[in-house]
XYZ file of C-alpha atoms in Angstrom:
246
model
C -175.467 -43.634 44.547
C -175.205 -47.064 46.199
C -178.889 -47.989 46.124
C -179.264 -47.698 42.368
C -178.926 -49.841 39.260
C -176.966 -48.654 36.236
C -178.478 -49.518 32.864
C -177.458 -48.986 29.255
C -180.498 -49.336 26.996
C -181.387 -49.191 23.322
C -182.825 -45.820 22.340
C -186.057 -47.387 21.119
C -186.842 -48.396 24.719
C -186.861 -44.821 26.003
C -190.657 -44.442 25.904
C -191.227 -47.616 27.926
C -188.337 -47.173 30.321
C -189.691 -44.380 32.517
C -192.898 -46.206 33.514
C -190.937 -49.456 33.917
C -188.422 -47.844 36.251
C -191.016 -45.890 38.196
C -192.961 -49.091 38.862
C -189.777 -50.958 39.814
C -188.616 -48.215 42.183
C -192.058 -48.011 43.803
C -191.965 -51.768 44.411
C -188.339 -52.123 45.566
C -187.125 -48.680 46.629
C -184.159 -49.056 44.254
C -183.549 -46.310 41.717
C -182.511 -46.912 38.119
C -180.000 -44.724 36.281
C -180.333 -45.325 32.545
C -178.480 -44.067 29.512
C -179.820 -44.634 26.008
C -178.091 -45.009 22.656
C -177.498 -47.256 19.630
C -177.156 -50.757 21.045
C -174.008 -51.656 19.101
C -172.170 -48.644 20.450
C -173.377 -49.368 23.995
C -172.123 -52.953 23.736
C -168.683 -51.653 22.759
C -168.579 -49.536 25.910
C -169.279 -52.581 28.069
C -166.662 -54.619 26.205
C -164.151 -51.837 26.819
C -164.694 -52.088 30.563
C -167.547 -49.765 31.508
C -169.329 -51.287 34.479
C -173.100 -51.605 34.186
C -175.662 -53.767 35.932
C -178.040 -54.372 33.037
C -177.907 -53.946 29.260
C -181.264 -53.773 27.452
C -180.687 -54.375 23.758
C -182.800 -54.340 20.601
C -181.323 -57.640 19.440
C -180.005 -60.883 20.930
C -176.553 -60.974 19.314
C -175.006 -58.134 21.354
C -176.104 -59.556 24.761
C -175.009 -63.076 23.756
C -171.607 -61.720 22.691
C -171.209 -60.105 26.115
C -172.145 -63.363 27.812
C -169.664 -65.292 25.665
C -166.888 -62.898 26.715
C -167.755 -63.123 30.398
C -169.373 -59.689 30.581
C -172.925 -60.946 31.301
C -174.273 -63.473 33.804
C -177.401 -64.292 31.814
C -179.369 -63.291 28.707
C -183.169 -63.237 28.417
C -185.496 -62.269 25.575
C -187.957 -59.744 26.980
C -189.997 -58.110 24.190
C -190.308 -57.707 20.448
C -190.855 -55.151 17.735
C -191.171 -54.867 13.958
C -190.668 -52.226 11.262
C -192.935 -49.616 9.698
C -192.561 -46.876 7.084
C -193.164 -43.212 7.932
C -193.481 -40.649 5.136
C -194.126 -36.961 4.703
C -197.851 -36.621 4.024
C -198.141 -35.393 0.421
C -200.880 -35.944 -2.217
C -198.659 -38.385 -4.142
C -198.950 -40.924 -1.312
C -202.634 -41.558 -2.009
C -201.821 -43.802 -4.971
C -198.832 -45.596 -3.440
C -198.396 -48.552 -1.115
C -195.524 -48.897 1.382
C -193.109 -50.507 -1.099
C -193.767 -48.008 -3.874
C -193.172 -45.212 -1.366
C -189.758 -46.671 -0.521
C -188.783 -47.114 -4.156
C -190.132 -43.799 -5.471
C -187.214 -41.712 -6.738
C -188.970 -38.491 -5.681
C -188.587 -39.389 -2.004
C -185.363 -39.354 0.016
C -185.216 -42.490 2.154
C -183.497 -42.454 5.563
C -182.671 -45.358 7.857
C -180.694 -46.051 10.976
C -177.097 -47.257 10.671
C -176.453 -51.010 10.301
C -173.922 -52.596 12.691
C -174.106 -49.631 15.074
C -177.870 -49.799 15.600
C -180.050 -52.950 15.393
C -182.799 -50.908 13.714
C -180.448 -50.513 10.765
C -179.632 -54.227 10.808
C -183.323 -55.142 10.780
C -183.911 -52.701 7.921
C -181.165 -54.318 5.858
C -182.712 -57.731 6.578
C -185.997 -56.384 5.231
C -184.212 -55.176 2.094
C -183.042 -58.778 1.638
C -186.656 -59.967 1.953
C -187.677 -57.428 -0.697
C -184.813 -58.480 -2.964
C -185.932 -62.137 -2.874
C -189.451 -61.202 -3.977
C -188.536 -58.328 -6.315
C -185.029 -58.839 -7.756
C -183.185 -55.539 -7.958
C -185.538 -53.689 -5.599
C -183.713 -54.559 -2.378
C -180.380 -53.607 -3.894
C -181.861 -50.304 -5.096
C -183.051 -49.549 -1.553
C -179.645 -50.354 -0.026
C -178.035 -47.949 -2.486
C -180.690 -45.286 -1.959
C -180.867 -45.342 1.845
C -179.353 -42.429 3.769
C -178.007 -43.744 7.101
C -178.762 -40.637 9.120
C -179.167 -41.871 12.706
C -177.742 -44.492 15.036
C -174.129 -44.260 13.903
C -171.063 -43.158 15.799
C -170.892 -39.901 13.830
C -174.634 -39.403 13.292
C -176.296 -36.213 14.466
C -178.111 -36.746 17.754
C -181.903 -36.824 17.583
C -183.164 -33.882 19.697
C -184.489 -34.714 23.152
C -188.169 -35.606 23.074
C -188.245 -36.156 19.300
C -188.647 -39.393 17.368
C -186.099 -40.007 14.621
C -188.735 -40.289 11.878
C -190.503 -37.128 13.013
C -187.286 -35.134 13.326
C -185.718 -36.199 10.021
C -188.869 -35.705 7.969
C -190.215 -32.540 9.574
C -186.782 -30.875 9.525
C -186.439 -31.571 5.795
C -183.555 -34.062 5.986
C -185.588 -36.914 4.473
C -189.024 -37.724 3.097
C -189.335 -41.331 4.262
C -187.948 -43.232 7.256
C -187.930 -46.915 8.183
C -188.171 -47.425 11.945
C -189.848 -49.390 14.708
C -193.584 -50.096 14.844
C -193.597 -49.298 18.581
C -193.462 -45.617 17.576
C -196.369 -45.820 15.110
C -199.089 -44.627 17.486
C -197.112 -41.495 18.409
C -196.144 -40.788 14.802
C -199.770 -40.970 13.660
C -200.555 -38.084 16.017
C -198.500 -35.798 13.747
C -200.664 -34.470 10.913
C -197.591 -34.012 8.706
C -196.816 -37.725 8.683
C -198.289 -40.880 7.175
C -197.415 -44.282 8.656
C -197.523 -47.448 6.547
C -197.619 -50.951 8.005
C -195.287 -53.488 6.380
C -196.826 -56.913 5.602
C -195.573 -59.780 7.749
C -194.026 -61.680 4.832
C -191.698 -58.720 4.183
C -191.296 -57.483 7.747
C -188.629 -58.484 10.257
C -189.266 -59.677 13.789
C -187.045 -57.710 16.153
C -186.215 -59.622 19.329
C -185.012 -57.593 22.320
C -182.819 -59.162 24.996
C -181.552 -58.286 28.469
C -177.948 -58.963 29.456
C -177.783 -59.109 33.240
C -174.206 -58.057 33.962
C -174.150 -58.119 37.794
C -176.129 -59.640 40.643
C -177.364 -56.123 41.355
C -179.118 -56.053 37.975
C -181.060 -59.288 38.530
C -184.080 -57.821 40.376
C -184.679 -55.313 37.567
C -184.380 -58.018 34.896
C -186.855 -60.166 36.820
C -189.266 -57.242 37.110
C -189.088 -56.537 33.351
C -189.847 -60.208 32.663
C -192.736 -60.229 35.167
C -196.386 -59.799 34.240
C -196.294 -56.162 35.397
C -193.194 -55.340 33.354
C -194.578 -57.052 30.281
C -197.829 -55.122 30.554
C -195.925 -51.820 30.658
C -193.907 -52.775 27.560
C -197.042 -53.753 25.654
C -198.672 -50.441 26.555
C -195.636 -48.739 24.968
C -196.183 -50.560 21.656
C -193.949 -53.627 22.052
C -195.075 -57.216 21.803
C -194.503 -59.466 24.790
C -191.702 -61.936 25.432
C -193.875 -64.968 24.699
C -194.453 -63.822 21.121
C -190.753 -63.393 20.346
C -189.235 -66.657 21.539
C -187.335 -68.518 18.803
C -189.523 -70.776 16.679
Protein backbone atom coordinates (compact mmCIF):
# COMPACT_ATOMS: atom_id res chain seq x y z
CA UNK A 1 0.00 0.00 0.00
CA UNK A 2 1.75 3.17 -1.21
CA UNK A 3 -0.27 5.70 0.77
CA UNK A 4 0.55 4.24 4.17
CA UNK A 5 3.16 4.58 6.89
CA UNK A 6 4.84 1.53 8.41
CA UNK A 7 5.44 1.69 12.15
CA UNK A 8 7.06 -0.60 14.71
CA UNK A 9 5.88 0.34 18.20
CA UNK A 10 6.40 -0.71 21.79
CA UNK A 11 3.62 -3.00 23.02
CA UNK A 12 2.71 -0.62 25.83
CA UNK A 13 1.56 1.91 23.22
CA UNK A 14 -1.10 -0.38 21.77
CA UNK A 15 -3.99 1.18 23.70
CA UNK A 16 -3.12 4.70 22.55
CA UNK A 17 -2.15 3.82 19.01
CA UNK A 18 -5.58 3.14 17.51
CA UNK A 19 -7.07 6.55 18.42
CA UNK A 20 -3.80 8.25 17.42
CA UNK A 21 -3.80 6.62 14.00
CA UNK A 22 -7.51 7.13 13.42
CA UNK A 23 -7.14 10.85 14.13
CA UNK A 24 -4.04 11.07 11.91
CA UNK A 25 -5.71 9.25 9.02
CA UNK A 26 -8.83 11.41 9.31
CA UNK A 27 -6.65 14.53 9.12
CA UNK A 28 -4.24 13.43 6.35
CA UNK A 29 -5.87 10.54 4.49
CA UNK A 30 -2.73 8.46 5.11
CA UNK A 31 -3.13 5.05 6.72
CA UNK A 32 -0.81 3.65 9.37
CA UNK A 33 0.25 0.00 9.49
CA UNK A 34 1.64 -0.78 12.93
CA UNK A 35 3.21 -3.83 14.50
CA UNK A 36 3.79 -4.04 18.25
CA UNK A 37 6.38 -5.87 20.32
CA UNK A 38 9.21 -5.56 22.86
CA UNK A 39 11.14 -2.46 21.81
CA UNK A 40 14.59 -4.07 22.02
CA UNK A 41 13.57 -6.82 19.64
CA UNK A 42 11.97 -4.32 17.25
CA UNK A 43 15.16 -2.25 17.21
CA UNK A 44 17.13 -5.35 16.22
CA UNK A 45 14.83 -5.86 13.24
CA UNK A 46 15.49 -2.32 12.03
CA UNK A 47 19.23 -2.74 12.54
CA UNK A 48 19.09 -5.93 10.49
CA UNK A 49 17.60 -4.05 7.55
CA UNK A 50 13.82 -4.09 7.92
CA UNK A 51 12.49 -0.89 6.40
CA UNK A 52 10.10 1.13 8.55
CA UNK A 53 9.03 4.75 8.53
CA UNK A 54 8.69 5.32 12.27
CA UNK A 55 9.80 3.50 15.42
CA UNK A 56 7.92 4.36 18.63
CA UNK A 57 9.95 3.15 21.59
CA UNK A 58 9.49 2.98 25.35
CA UNK A 59 12.97 4.38 25.95
CA UNK A 60 15.41 6.82 24.33
CA UNK A 61 18.46 4.55 24.02
CA UNK A 62 17.12 2.34 21.21
CA UNK A 63 16.06 5.28 18.96
CA UNK A 64 19.35 7.10 19.63
CA UNK A 65 21.29 3.94 18.73
CA UNK A 66 19.42 3.77 15.42
CA UNK A 67 20.20 7.42 14.74
CA UNK A 68 23.88 6.88 15.55
CA UNK A 69 24.01 4.02 13.03
CA UNK A 70 22.29 6.02 10.31
CA UNK A 71 18.96 4.22 10.61
CA UNK A 72 16.97 7.24 11.88
CA UNK A 73 16.73 10.83 10.64
CA UNK A 74 15.69 12.28 13.99
CA UNK A 75 14.72 11.31 17.55
CA UNK A 76 12.09 13.05 19.68
CA UNK A 77 10.79 12.39 23.19
CA UNK A 78 7.01 12.18 22.95
CA UNK A 79 5.50 10.87 26.21
CA UNK A 80 6.29 9.30 29.55
CA UNK A 81 5.24 6.55 31.91
CA UNK A 82 6.11 5.07 35.29
CA UNK A 83 5.75 1.74 37.10
CA UNK A 84 3.06 0.24 39.32
CA UNK A 85 2.51 -3.07 41.11
CA UNK A 86 -0.46 -5.31 40.32
CA UNK A 87 -1.33 -8.20 42.63
CA UNK A 88 -3.92 -10.92 42.96
CA UNK A 89 -6.54 -9.58 45.36
CA UNK A 90 -6.29 -11.76 48.49
CA UNK A 91 -7.00 -10.95 52.18
CA UNK A 92 -3.27 -10.88 52.98
CA UNK A 93 -2.86 -7.69 50.94
CA UNK A 94 -4.85 -5.62 53.43
CA UNK A 95 -1.89 -5.39 55.80
CA UNK A 96 0.82 -4.91 53.18
CA UNK A 97 2.17 -1.94 51.25
CA UNK A 98 3.58 -2.16 47.70
CA UNK A 99 7.13 -3.05 48.80
CA UNK A 100 6.06 -5.72 51.28
CA UNK A 101 3.91 -7.25 48.54
CA UNK A 102 6.95 -7.50 46.26
CA UNK A 103 9.14 -9.01 48.96
CA UNK A 104 6.58 -11.42 50.43
CA UNK A 105 7.79 -14.98 49.87
CA UNK A 106 4.20 -16.22 49.51
CA UNK A 107 3.78 -14.32 46.24
CA UNK A 108 5.37 -15.19 42.89
CA UNK A 109 6.69 -12.02 41.28
CA UNK A 110 6.73 -11.62 37.49
CA UNK A 111 8.34 -8.90 35.39
CA UNK A 112 9.12 -8.17 31.79
CA UNK A 113 12.52 -9.14 30.38
CA UNK A 114 15.42 -6.67 30.75
CA UNK A 115 17.39 -5.79 27.59
CA UNK A 116 14.63 -7.12 25.34
CA UNK A 117 11.88 -4.91 26.77
CA UNK A 118 12.35 -1.44 28.34
CA UNK A 119 9.70 -2.29 30.95
CA UNK A 120 12.12 -4.89 32.29
CA UNK A 121 14.98 -2.38 32.21
CA UNK A 122 12.93 0.16 34.16
CA UNK A 123 11.97 -2.53 36.68
CA UNK A 124 15.62 -3.41 37.25
CA UNK A 125 16.38 0.29 37.74
CA UNK A 126 13.67 0.37 40.40
CA UNK A 127 15.26 -2.64 42.10
CA UNK A 128 18.47 -0.59 42.27
CA UNK A 129 16.53 2.26 43.91
CA UNK A 130 15.13 -0.21 46.45
CA UNK A 131 18.58 -1.67 47.09
CA UNK A 132 20.01 1.77 47.93
CA UNK A 133 17.31 2.39 50.53
CA UNK A 134 16.97 -1.20 51.81
CA UNK A 135 20.26 -3.09 51.36
CA UNK A 136 19.60 -6.66 50.29
CA UNK A 137 15.99 -6.04 49.24
CA UNK A 138 16.74 -5.06 45.64
CA UNK A 139 19.03 -8.04 45.20
CA UNK A 140 16.34 -10.33 46.65
CA UNK A 141 13.84 -8.99 44.11
CA UNK A 142 16.24 -9.48 41.18
CA UNK A 143 16.73 -13.09 42.26
CA UNK A 144 13.02 -13.64 42.86
CA UNK A 145 11.64 -12.08 39.67
CA UNK A 146 10.27 -14.38 36.97
CA UNK A 147 10.91 -12.77 33.56
CA UNK A 148 7.77 -14.05 31.89
CA UNK A 149 7.04 -11.54 29.12
CA UNK A 150 8.88 -9.33 26.66
CA UNK A 151 11.69 -11.74 25.82
CA UNK A 152 12.54 -13.41 22.56
CA UNK A 153 11.32 -16.78 23.85
CA UNK A 154 8.53 -15.50 26.12
CA UNK A 155 4.99 -16.72 25.62
CA UNK A 156 2.92 -14.16 23.73
CA UNK A 157 0.33 -12.27 25.77
CA UNK A 158 -3.10 -13.14 24.28
CA UNK A 159 -4.69 -10.53 22.04
CA UNK A 160 -6.73 -8.02 24.03
CA UNK A 161 -5.17 -8.98 27.37
CA UNK A 162 -2.80 -6.98 29.56
CA UNK A 163 0.32 -8.81 30.73
CA UNK A 164 -0.46 -8.31 34.43
CA UNK A 165 -4.05 -9.46 34.01
CA UNK A 166 -3.10 -12.51 31.95
CA UNK A 167 -0.21 -13.71 34.12
CA UNK A 168 -2.06 -13.29 37.41
CA UNK A 169 -5.51 -14.48 36.38
CA UNK A 170 -4.09 -17.51 34.55
CA UNK A 171 -2.15 -18.55 37.67
CA UNK A 172 1.37 -17.97 36.32
CA UNK A 173 2.20 -15.31 38.92
CA UNK A 174 0.72 -13.48 41.89
CA UNK A 175 2.33 -10.07 41.40
CA UNK A 176 3.48 -8.15 38.31
CA UNK A 177 5.46 -4.93 37.87
CA UNK A 178 4.33 -3.00 34.80
CA UNK A 179 3.42 0.41 33.44
CA UNK A 180 1.16 2.88 35.25
CA UNK A 181 -0.61 3.67 31.96
CA UNK A 182 -2.45 0.36 32.39
CA UNK A 183 -3.55 1.04 35.98
CA UNK A 184 -7.02 2.36 35.16
CA UNK A 185 -7.87 -0.72 33.07
CA UNK A 186 -6.40 -3.12 35.63
CA UNK A 187 -8.47 -1.60 38.44
CA UNK A 188 -11.61 -2.57 36.51
CA UNK A 189 -10.80 -6.23 37.22
CA UNK A 190 -12.20 -7.26 40.60
CA UNK A 191 -9.55 -9.98 40.94
CA UNK A 192 -6.70 -7.48 40.94
CA UNK A 193 -5.29 -4.85 43.29
CA UNK A 194 -3.07 -2.08 41.91
CA UNK A 195 -0.48 -0.35 44.10
CA UNK A 196 1.13 2.98 43.24
CA UNK A 197 4.90 3.18 43.73
CA UNK A 198 6.19 6.33 45.51
CA UNK A 199 8.12 8.75 43.32
CA UNK A 200 11.38 8.36 45.25
CA UNK A 201 11.42 4.65 44.36
CA UNK A 202 9.74 4.83 40.97
CA UNK A 203 11.40 5.22 37.58
CA UNK A 204 10.50 7.80 34.97
CA UNK A 205 10.06 6.05 31.63
CA UNK A 206 10.76 8.33 28.67
CA UNK A 207 9.35 7.27 25.29
CA UNK A 208 10.97 8.41 22.05
CA UNK A 209 10.16 8.40 18.34
CA UNK A 210 12.80 7.51 15.77
CA UNK A 211 11.73 8.97 12.44
CA UNK A 212 13.38 6.63 9.93
CA UNK A 213 12.16 8.10 6.61
CA UNK A 214 10.73 11.35 5.28
CA UNK A 215 7.44 9.49 4.93
CA UNK A 216 7.30 9.03 8.71
CA UNK A 217 7.73 12.74 9.52
CA UNK A 218 4.05 13.79 9.28
CA UNK A 219 3.03 11.08 11.75
CA UNK A 220 5.81 12.03 14.18
CA UNK A 221 4.73 15.67 13.96
CA UNK A 222 1.12 14.70 14.62
CA UNK A 223 2.08 12.64 17.70
CA UNK A 224 4.04 15.63 19.03
CA UNK A 225 1.15 18.03 18.31
CA UNK A 226 -1.39 19.17 20.88
CA UNK A 227 -3.96 16.72 19.47
CA UNK A 228 -1.58 13.76 19.61
CA UNK A 229 -0.47 14.63 23.12
CA UNK A 230 -4.06 14.85 24.31
CA UNK A 231 -4.78 11.36 22.95
CA UNK A 232 -1.71 9.93 24.71
CA UNK A 233 -2.69 11.54 28.01
CA UNK A 234 -6.20 10.11 27.71
CA UNK A 235 -4.56 6.66 27.40
CA UNK A 236 -2.70 7.11 30.71
CA UNK A 237 0.64 8.54 29.57
CA UNK A 238 2.14 11.80 30.70
CA UNK A 239 2.93 14.40 28.06
CA UNK A 240 6.23 15.17 26.36
CA UNK A 241 6.80 18.35 28.37
CA UNK A 242 6.90 16.39 31.63
CA UNK A 243 9.52 13.92 30.42
CA UNK A 244 12.21 16.16 28.96
CA UNK A 245 15.63 15.63 30.56
CA UNK A 246 16.19 17.68 33.71
